[in-house]
mmCIF file of C-alpha atoms and ligand atoms in Angstrom:
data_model
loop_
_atom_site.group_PDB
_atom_site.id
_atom_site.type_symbol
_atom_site.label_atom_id
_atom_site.label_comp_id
_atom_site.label_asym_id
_atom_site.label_seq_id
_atom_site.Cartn_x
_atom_site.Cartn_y
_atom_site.Cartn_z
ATOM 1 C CA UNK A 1 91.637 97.518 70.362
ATOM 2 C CA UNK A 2 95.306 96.185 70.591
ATOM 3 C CA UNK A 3 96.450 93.653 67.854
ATOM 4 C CA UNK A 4 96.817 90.152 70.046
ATOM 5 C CA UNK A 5 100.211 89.220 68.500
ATOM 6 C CA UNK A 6 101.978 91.924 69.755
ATOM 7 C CA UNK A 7 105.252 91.731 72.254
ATOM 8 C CA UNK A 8 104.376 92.679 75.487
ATOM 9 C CA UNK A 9 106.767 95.537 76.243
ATOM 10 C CA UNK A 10 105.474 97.493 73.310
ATOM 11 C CA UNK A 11 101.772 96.531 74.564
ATOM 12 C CA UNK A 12 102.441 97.386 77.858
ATOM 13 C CA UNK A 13 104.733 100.068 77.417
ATOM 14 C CA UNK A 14 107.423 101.678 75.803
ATOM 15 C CA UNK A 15 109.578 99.715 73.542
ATOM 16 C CA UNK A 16 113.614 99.742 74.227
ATOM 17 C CA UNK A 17 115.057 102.643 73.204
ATOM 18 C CA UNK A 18 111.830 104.411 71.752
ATOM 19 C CA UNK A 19 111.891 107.939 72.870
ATOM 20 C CA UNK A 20 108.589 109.084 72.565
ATOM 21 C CA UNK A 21 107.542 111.500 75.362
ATOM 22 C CA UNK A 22 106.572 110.536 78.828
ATOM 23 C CA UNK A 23 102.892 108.634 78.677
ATOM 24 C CA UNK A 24 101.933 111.558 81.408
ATOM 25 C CA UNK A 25 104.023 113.913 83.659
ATOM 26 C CA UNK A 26 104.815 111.489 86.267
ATOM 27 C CA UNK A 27 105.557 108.596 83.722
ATOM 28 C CA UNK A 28 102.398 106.410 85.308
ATOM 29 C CA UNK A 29 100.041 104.408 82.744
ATOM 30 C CA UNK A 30 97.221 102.389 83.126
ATOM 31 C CA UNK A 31 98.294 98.539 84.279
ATOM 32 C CA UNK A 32 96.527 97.410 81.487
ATOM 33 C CA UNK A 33 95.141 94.725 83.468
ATOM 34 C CA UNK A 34 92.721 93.191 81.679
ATOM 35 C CA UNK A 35 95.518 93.094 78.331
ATOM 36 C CA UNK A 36 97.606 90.417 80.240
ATOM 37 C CA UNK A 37 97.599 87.491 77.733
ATOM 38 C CA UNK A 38 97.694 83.775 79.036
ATOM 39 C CA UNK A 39 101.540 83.383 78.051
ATOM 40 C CA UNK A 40 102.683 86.334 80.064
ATOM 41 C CA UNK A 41 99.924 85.500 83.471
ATOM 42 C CA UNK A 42 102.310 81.558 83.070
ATOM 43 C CA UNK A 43 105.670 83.375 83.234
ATOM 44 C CA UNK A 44 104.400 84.879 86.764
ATOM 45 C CA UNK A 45 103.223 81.606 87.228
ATOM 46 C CA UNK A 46 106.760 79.741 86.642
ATOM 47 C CA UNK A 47 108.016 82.678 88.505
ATOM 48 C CA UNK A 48 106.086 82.518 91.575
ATOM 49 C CA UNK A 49 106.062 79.284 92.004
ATOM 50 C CA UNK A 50 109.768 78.999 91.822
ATOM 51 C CA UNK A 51 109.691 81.994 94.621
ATOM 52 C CA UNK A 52 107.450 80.759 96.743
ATOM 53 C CA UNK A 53 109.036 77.589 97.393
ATOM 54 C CA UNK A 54 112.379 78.578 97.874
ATOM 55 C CA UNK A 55 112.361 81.977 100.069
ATOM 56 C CA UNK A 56 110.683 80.405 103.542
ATOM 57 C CA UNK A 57 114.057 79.309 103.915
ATOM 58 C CA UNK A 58 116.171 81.777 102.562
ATOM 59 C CA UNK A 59 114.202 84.987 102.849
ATOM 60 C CA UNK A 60 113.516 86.772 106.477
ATOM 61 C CA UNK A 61 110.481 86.825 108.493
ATOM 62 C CA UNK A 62 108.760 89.886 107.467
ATOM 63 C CA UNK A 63 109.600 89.060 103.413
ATOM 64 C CA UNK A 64 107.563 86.013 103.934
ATOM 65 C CA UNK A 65 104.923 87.813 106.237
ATOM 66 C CA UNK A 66 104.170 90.214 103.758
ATOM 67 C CA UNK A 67 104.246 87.836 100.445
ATOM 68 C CA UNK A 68 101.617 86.005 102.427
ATOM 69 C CA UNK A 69 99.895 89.305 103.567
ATOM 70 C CA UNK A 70 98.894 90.531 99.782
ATOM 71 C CA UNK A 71 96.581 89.423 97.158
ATOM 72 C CA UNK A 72 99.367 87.315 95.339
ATOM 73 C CA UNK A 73 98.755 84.124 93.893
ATOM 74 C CA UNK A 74 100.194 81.866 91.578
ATOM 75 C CA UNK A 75 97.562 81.827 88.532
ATOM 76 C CA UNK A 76 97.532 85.597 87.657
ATOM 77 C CA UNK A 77 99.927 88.855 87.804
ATOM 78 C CA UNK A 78 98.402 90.888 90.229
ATOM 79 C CA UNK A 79 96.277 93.822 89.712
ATOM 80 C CA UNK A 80 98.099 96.813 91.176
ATOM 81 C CA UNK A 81 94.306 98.447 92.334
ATOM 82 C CA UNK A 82 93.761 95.404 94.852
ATOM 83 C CA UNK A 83 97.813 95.686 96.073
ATOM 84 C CA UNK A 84 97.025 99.244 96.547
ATOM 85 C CA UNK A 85 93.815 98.590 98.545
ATOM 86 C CA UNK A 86 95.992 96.034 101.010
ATOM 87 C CA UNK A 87 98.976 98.311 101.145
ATOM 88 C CA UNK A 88 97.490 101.280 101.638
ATOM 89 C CA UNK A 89 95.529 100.292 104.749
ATOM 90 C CA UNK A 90 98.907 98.622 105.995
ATOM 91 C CA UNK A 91 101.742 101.240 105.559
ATOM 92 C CA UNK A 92 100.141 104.022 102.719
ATOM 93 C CA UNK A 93 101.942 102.867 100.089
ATOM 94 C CA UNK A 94 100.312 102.262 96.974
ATOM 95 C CA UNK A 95 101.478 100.555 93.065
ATOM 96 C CA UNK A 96 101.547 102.734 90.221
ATOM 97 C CA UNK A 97 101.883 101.284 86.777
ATOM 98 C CA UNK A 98 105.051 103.017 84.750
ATOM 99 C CA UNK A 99 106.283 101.255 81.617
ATOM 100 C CA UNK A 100 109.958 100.514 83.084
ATOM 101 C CA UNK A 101 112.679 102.699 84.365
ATOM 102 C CA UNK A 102 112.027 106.011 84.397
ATOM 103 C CA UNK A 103 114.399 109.331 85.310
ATOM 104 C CA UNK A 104 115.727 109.288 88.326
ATOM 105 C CA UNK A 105 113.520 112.219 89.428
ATOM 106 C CA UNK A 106 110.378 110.768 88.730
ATOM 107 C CA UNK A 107 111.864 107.378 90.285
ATOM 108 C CA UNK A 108 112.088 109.847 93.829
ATOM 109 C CA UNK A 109 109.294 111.997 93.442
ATOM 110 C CA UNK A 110 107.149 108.694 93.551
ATOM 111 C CA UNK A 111 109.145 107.301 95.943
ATOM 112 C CA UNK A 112 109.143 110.359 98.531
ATOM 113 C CA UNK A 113 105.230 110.457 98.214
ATOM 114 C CA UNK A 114 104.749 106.934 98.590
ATOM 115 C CA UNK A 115 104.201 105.565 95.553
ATOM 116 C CA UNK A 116 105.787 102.745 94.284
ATOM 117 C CA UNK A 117 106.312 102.699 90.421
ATOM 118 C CA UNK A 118 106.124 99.066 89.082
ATOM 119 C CA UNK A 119 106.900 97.770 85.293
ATOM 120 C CA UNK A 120 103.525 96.809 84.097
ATOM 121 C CA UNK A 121 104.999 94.134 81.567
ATOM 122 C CA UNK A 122 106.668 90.860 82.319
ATOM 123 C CA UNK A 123 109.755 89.193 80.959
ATOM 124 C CA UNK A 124 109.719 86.664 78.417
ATOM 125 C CA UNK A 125 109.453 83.300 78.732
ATOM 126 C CA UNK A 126 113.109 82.719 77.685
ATOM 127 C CA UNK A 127 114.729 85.515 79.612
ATOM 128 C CA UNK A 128 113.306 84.024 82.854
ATOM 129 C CA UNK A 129 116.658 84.832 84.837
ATOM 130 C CA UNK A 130 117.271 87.905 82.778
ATOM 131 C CA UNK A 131 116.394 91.881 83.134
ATOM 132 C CA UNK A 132 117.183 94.361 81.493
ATOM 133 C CA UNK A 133 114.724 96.650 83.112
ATOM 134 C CA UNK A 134 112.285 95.922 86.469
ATOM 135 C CA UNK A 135 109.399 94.472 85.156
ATOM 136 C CA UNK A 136 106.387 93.387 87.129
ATOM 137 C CA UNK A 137 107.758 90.392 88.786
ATOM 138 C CA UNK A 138 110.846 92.374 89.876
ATOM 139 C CA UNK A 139 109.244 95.019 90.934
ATOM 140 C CA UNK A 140 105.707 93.670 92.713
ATOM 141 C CA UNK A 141 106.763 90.357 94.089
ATOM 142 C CA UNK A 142 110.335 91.700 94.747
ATOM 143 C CA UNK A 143 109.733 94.857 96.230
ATOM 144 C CA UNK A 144 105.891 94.832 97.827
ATOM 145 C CA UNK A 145 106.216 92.492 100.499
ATOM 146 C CA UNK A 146 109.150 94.535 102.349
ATOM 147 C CA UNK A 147 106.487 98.074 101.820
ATOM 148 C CA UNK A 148 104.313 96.036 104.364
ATOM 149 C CA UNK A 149 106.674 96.370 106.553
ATOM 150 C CA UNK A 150 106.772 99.859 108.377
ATOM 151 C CA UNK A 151 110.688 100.275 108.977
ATOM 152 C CA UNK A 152 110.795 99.609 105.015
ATOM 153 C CA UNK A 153 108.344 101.541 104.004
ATOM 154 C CA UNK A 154 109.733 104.718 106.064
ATOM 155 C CA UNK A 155 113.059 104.266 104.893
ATOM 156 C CA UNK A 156 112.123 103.906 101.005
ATOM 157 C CA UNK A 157 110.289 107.177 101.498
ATOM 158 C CA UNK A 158 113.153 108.668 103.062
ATOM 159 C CA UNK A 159 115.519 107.658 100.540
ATOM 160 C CA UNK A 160 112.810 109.590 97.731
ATOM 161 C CA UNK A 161 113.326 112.316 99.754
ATOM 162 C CA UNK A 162 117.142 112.011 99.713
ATOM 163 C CA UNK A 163 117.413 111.235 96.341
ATOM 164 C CA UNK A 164 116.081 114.892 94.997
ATOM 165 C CA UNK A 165 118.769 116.432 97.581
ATOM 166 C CA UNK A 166 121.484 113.843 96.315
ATOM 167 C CA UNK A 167 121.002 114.436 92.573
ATOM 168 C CA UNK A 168 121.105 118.599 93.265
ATOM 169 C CA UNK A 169 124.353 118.127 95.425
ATOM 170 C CA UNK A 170 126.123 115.755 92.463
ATOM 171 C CA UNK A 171 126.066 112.592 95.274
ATOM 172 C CA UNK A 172 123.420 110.534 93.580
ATOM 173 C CA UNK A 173 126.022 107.930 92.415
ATOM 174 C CA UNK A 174 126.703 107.646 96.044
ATOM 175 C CA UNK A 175 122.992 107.392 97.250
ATOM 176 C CA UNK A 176 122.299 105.212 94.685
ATOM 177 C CA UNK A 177 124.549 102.355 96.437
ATOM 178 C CA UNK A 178 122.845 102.525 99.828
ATOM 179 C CA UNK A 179 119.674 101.953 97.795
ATOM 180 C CA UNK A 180 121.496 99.426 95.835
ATOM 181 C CA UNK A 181 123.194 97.455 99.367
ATOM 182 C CA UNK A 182 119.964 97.795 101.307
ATOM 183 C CA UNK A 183 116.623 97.934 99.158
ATOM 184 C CA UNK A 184 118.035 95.852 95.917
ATOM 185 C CA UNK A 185 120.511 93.447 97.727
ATOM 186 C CA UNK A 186 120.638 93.363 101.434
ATOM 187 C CA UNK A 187 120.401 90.613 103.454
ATOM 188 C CA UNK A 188 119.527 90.803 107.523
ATOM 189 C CA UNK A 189 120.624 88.506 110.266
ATOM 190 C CA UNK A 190 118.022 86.357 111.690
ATOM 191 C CA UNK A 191 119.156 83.967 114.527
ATOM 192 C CA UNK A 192 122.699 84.423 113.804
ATOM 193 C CA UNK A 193 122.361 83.594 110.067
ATOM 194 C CA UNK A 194 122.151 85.905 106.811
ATOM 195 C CA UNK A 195 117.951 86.202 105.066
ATOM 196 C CA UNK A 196 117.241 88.130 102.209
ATOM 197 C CA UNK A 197 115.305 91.322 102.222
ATOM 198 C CA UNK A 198 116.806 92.974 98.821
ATOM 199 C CA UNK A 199 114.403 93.218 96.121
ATOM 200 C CA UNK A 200 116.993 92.129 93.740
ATOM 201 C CA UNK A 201 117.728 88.726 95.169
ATOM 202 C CA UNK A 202 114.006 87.766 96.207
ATOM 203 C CA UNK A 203 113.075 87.869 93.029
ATOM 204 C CA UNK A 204 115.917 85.823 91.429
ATOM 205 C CA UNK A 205 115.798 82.353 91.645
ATOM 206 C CA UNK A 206 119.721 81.894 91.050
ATOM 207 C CA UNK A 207 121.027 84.610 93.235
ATOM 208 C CA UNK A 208 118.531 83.879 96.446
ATOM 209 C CA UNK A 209 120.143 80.611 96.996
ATOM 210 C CA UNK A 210 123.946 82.155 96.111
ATOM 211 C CA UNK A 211 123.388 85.208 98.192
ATOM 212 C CA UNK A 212 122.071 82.801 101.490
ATOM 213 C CA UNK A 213 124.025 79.719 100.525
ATOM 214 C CA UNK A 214 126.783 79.779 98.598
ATOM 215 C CA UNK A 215 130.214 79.718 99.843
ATOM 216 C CA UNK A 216 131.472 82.418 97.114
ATOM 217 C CA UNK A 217 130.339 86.104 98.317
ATOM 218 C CA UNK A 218 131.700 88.073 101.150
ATOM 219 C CA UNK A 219 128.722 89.176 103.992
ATOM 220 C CA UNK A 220 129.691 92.171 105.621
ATOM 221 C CA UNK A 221 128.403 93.895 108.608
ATOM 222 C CA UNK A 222 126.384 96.734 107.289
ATOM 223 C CA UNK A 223 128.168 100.032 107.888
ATOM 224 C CA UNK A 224 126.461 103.284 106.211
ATOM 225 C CA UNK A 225 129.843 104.916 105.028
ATOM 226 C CA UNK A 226 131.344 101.588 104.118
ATOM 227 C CA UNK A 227 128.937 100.882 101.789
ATOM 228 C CA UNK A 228 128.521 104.114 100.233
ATOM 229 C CA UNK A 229 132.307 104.053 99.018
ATOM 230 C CA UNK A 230 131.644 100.409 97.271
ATOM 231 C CA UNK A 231 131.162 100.193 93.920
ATOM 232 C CA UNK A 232 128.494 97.325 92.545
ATOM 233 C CA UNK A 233 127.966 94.777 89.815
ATOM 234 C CA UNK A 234 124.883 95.688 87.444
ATOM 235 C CA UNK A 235 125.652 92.214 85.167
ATOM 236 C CA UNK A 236 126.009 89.206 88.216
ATOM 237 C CA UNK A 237 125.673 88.189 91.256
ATOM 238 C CA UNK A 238 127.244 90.527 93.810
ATOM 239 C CA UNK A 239 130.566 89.639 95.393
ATOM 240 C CA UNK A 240 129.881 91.213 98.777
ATOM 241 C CA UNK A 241 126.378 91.351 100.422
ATOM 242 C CA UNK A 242 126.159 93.880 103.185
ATOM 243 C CA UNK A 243 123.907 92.641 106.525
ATOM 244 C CA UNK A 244 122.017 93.900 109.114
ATOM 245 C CA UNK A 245 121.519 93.096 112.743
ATOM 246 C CA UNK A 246 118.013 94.025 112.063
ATOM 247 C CA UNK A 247 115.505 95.905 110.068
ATOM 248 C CA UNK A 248 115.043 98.242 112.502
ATOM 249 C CA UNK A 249 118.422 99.496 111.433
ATOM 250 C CA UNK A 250 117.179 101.008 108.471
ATOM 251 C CA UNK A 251 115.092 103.522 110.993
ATOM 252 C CA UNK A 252 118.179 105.222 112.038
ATOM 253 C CA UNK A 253 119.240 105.457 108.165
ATOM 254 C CA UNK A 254 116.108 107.384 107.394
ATOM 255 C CA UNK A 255 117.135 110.078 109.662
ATOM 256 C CA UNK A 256 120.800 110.390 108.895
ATOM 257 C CA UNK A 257 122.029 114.182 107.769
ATOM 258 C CA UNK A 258 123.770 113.121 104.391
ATOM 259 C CA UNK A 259 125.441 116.599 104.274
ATOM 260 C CA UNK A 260 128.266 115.907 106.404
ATOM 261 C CA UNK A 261 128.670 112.205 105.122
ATOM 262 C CA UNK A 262 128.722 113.306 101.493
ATOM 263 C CA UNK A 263 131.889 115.945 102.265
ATOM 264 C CA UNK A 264 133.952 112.856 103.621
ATOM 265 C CA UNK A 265 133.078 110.847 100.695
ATOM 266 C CA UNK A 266 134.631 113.194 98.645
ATOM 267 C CA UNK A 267 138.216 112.670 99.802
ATOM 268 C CA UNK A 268 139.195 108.805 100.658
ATOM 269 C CA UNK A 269 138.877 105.723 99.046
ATOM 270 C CA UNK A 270 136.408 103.877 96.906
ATOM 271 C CA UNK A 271 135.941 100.245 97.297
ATOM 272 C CA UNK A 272 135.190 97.358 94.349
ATOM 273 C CA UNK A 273 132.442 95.051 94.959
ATOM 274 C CA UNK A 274 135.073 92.146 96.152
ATOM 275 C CA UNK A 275 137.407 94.070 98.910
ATOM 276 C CA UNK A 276 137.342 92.619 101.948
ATOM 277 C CA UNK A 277 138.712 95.567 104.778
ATOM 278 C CA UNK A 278 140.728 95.209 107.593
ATOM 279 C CA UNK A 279 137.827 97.139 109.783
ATOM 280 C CA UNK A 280 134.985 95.348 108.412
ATOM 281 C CA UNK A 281 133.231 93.241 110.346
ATOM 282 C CA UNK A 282 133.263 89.844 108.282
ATOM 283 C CA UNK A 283 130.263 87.796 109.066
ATOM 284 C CA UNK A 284 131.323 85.033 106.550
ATOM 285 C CA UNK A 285 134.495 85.690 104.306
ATOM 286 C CA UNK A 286 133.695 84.247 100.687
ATOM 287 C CA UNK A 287 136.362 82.310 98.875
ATOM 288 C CA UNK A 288 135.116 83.903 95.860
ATOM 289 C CA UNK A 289 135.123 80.933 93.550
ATOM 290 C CA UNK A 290 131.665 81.921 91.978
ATOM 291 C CA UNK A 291 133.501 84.827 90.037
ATOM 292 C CA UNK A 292 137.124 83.703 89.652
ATOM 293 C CA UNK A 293 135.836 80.936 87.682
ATOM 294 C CA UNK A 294 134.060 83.030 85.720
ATOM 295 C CA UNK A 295 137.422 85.230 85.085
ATOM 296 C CA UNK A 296 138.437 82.357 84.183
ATOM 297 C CA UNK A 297 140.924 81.824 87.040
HETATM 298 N N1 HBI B 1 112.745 103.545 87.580
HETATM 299 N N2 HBI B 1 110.928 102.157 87.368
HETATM 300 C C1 HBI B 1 112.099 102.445 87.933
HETATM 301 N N3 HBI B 1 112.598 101.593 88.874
HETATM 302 C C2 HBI B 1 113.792 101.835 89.486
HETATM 303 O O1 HBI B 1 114.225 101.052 90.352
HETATM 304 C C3 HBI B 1 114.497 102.990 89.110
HETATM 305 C C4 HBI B 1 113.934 103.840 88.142
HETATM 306 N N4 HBI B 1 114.594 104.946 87.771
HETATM 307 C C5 HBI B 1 115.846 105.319 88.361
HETATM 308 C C6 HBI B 1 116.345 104.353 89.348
HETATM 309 N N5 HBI B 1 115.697 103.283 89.682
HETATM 310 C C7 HBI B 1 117.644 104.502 90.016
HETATM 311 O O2 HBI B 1 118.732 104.347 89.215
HETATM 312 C C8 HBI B 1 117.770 105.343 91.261
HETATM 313 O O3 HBI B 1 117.535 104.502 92.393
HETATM 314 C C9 HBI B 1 119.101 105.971 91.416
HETATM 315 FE FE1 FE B 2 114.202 97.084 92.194
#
């Protein structure tokens, strides 16, 4: 038995900083399901009903095809065994339960065999726009919907695959961004206009509505080398979103030979997050107010 009054990230997992050794090889622990107390099934609760409401308008097709698809609802954080059952049959993907992030090796060895590693504990109450580390909301409501889709399931396989060879060749930094401009933060064109497919905006309720909406970021025409020379922001909202015609896009980028790609990266120039270039193709130029004011500009 587990004292009741504990926090939940030591309950349901590691606690910051604590480095005991990994709960098994491949850093997976039980979901602890049935440990879920009342407080922390409400903050998915807030959470997804913020979500819910806001991303059929802001979020693209197959997002809101495959939110609708799984066994998510409102009252309760979802057990990973019935998300498996659904994804499985759908694109072979299934949930395993890790207790936040874990090394990057583990993170693509999951990845490349299709399993997606989800944070089994959930933010607090009064860090509702705040992460330090994926946690369950993040990581199930942000990331599952897009593994229903085939393209994105393919393509987050591939980059597992590509990660191992990136981190043996020194490139991971520059993987990482594709991962980060595509997975985490992209945004697709859908008649004409800019949806969200990243993980990291869906499951935000500030950034969604300033990565569709606001008239501060720059969206960019996604272009693979482009974005691989751009640095990001970990602590705000992104200057520069970087968008797709379509999904089907990502296809092509699951078949790219990195090799060649990662010898050019290593002479020329590297990009920060706000750069507009003379060869990209703007979709809508952002006056950056958003982060001048917060410069203090
Ligand atoms: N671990 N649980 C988890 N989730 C991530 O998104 C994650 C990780 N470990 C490493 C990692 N991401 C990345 O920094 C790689 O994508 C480079
Ligand atoms: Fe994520």
């Amino acid at each position: 038995g587990e004292p009741l009054n504990q926090p939940s990230r030591e309950k349901h997992g590691l606690a910051a900083g604590d480095a005991a050794a990994p709960p098994s090889p491949n850093w997976t622990i039980d979901q602890g399901w049935s440990s879920y107390t009342e407080a922390e099934h409400a903050v998915w609760k807030t959470l997804f009903e913020r979500q819910t409401r806001l991303l059929p308008e802001l979020a693209c097709a197959a997002f809101v095809q495959g939110m609708r698809a799984l066994p998510l609802e409102a009252d309760r954080i979802p057990d990973f065994r019935r998300l498996s059952d659904v994804l499985m049959r759908k694109t072979g993907w299934q949930i395993v339960a890790v207790p936040g992030l874990v090394p990057d090796d583990v993170f693509f060895d999951h990845l490349a065999n299709r399993r997606f590693p989800s944070g089994n504990f959930i933010r607090k109450p009064d860090e509702l726009d705040y992460l330090e580390e994926p946690d369950v909301f993040h990581d199930v409501f942000g990331h599952v919907p897009m593994l229903m889709h085939p393209v994105m399931s393919d393509f987050i396989q591939a980059y597992g695959q590509g990660g191992l060879r990136a981190q043996s060749l020194g490139k991971l930094p520059q993987l990482a961004r594709l991962y980060w401009y595509t997975v985490e933060f992209g945004l697709v064109l859908e008649n004409g206009a800019p949806r969200i497919y990243g993980a990291g905006i869906a499951s935000s309720f500030t950034e969604s509505r300033f990565a569709v909406q606001s008239p501060s970021p720059n969206r960019i025409g996604f272009d693979l080398e482009r974005v691989m020379r751009t640095n990001y922001r970990i602590d705000d909202f992104q200057e520069s979103y970087f968008v797709l015609d379509s999904l089907d896009d990502l296809l092509h980028l699951a078949d790219v030979d990195f090799e060649p790609l990662y010898q050019r990266l290593d002479t020329g120039p590297e990009y920060a997050p706000g750069m507009v270039l003379p060869q990209d193709r703007v979709i809508q130029r952002g006056d950056g107010s958003y982060h001048s004011a917060r410069r203090g500009e």
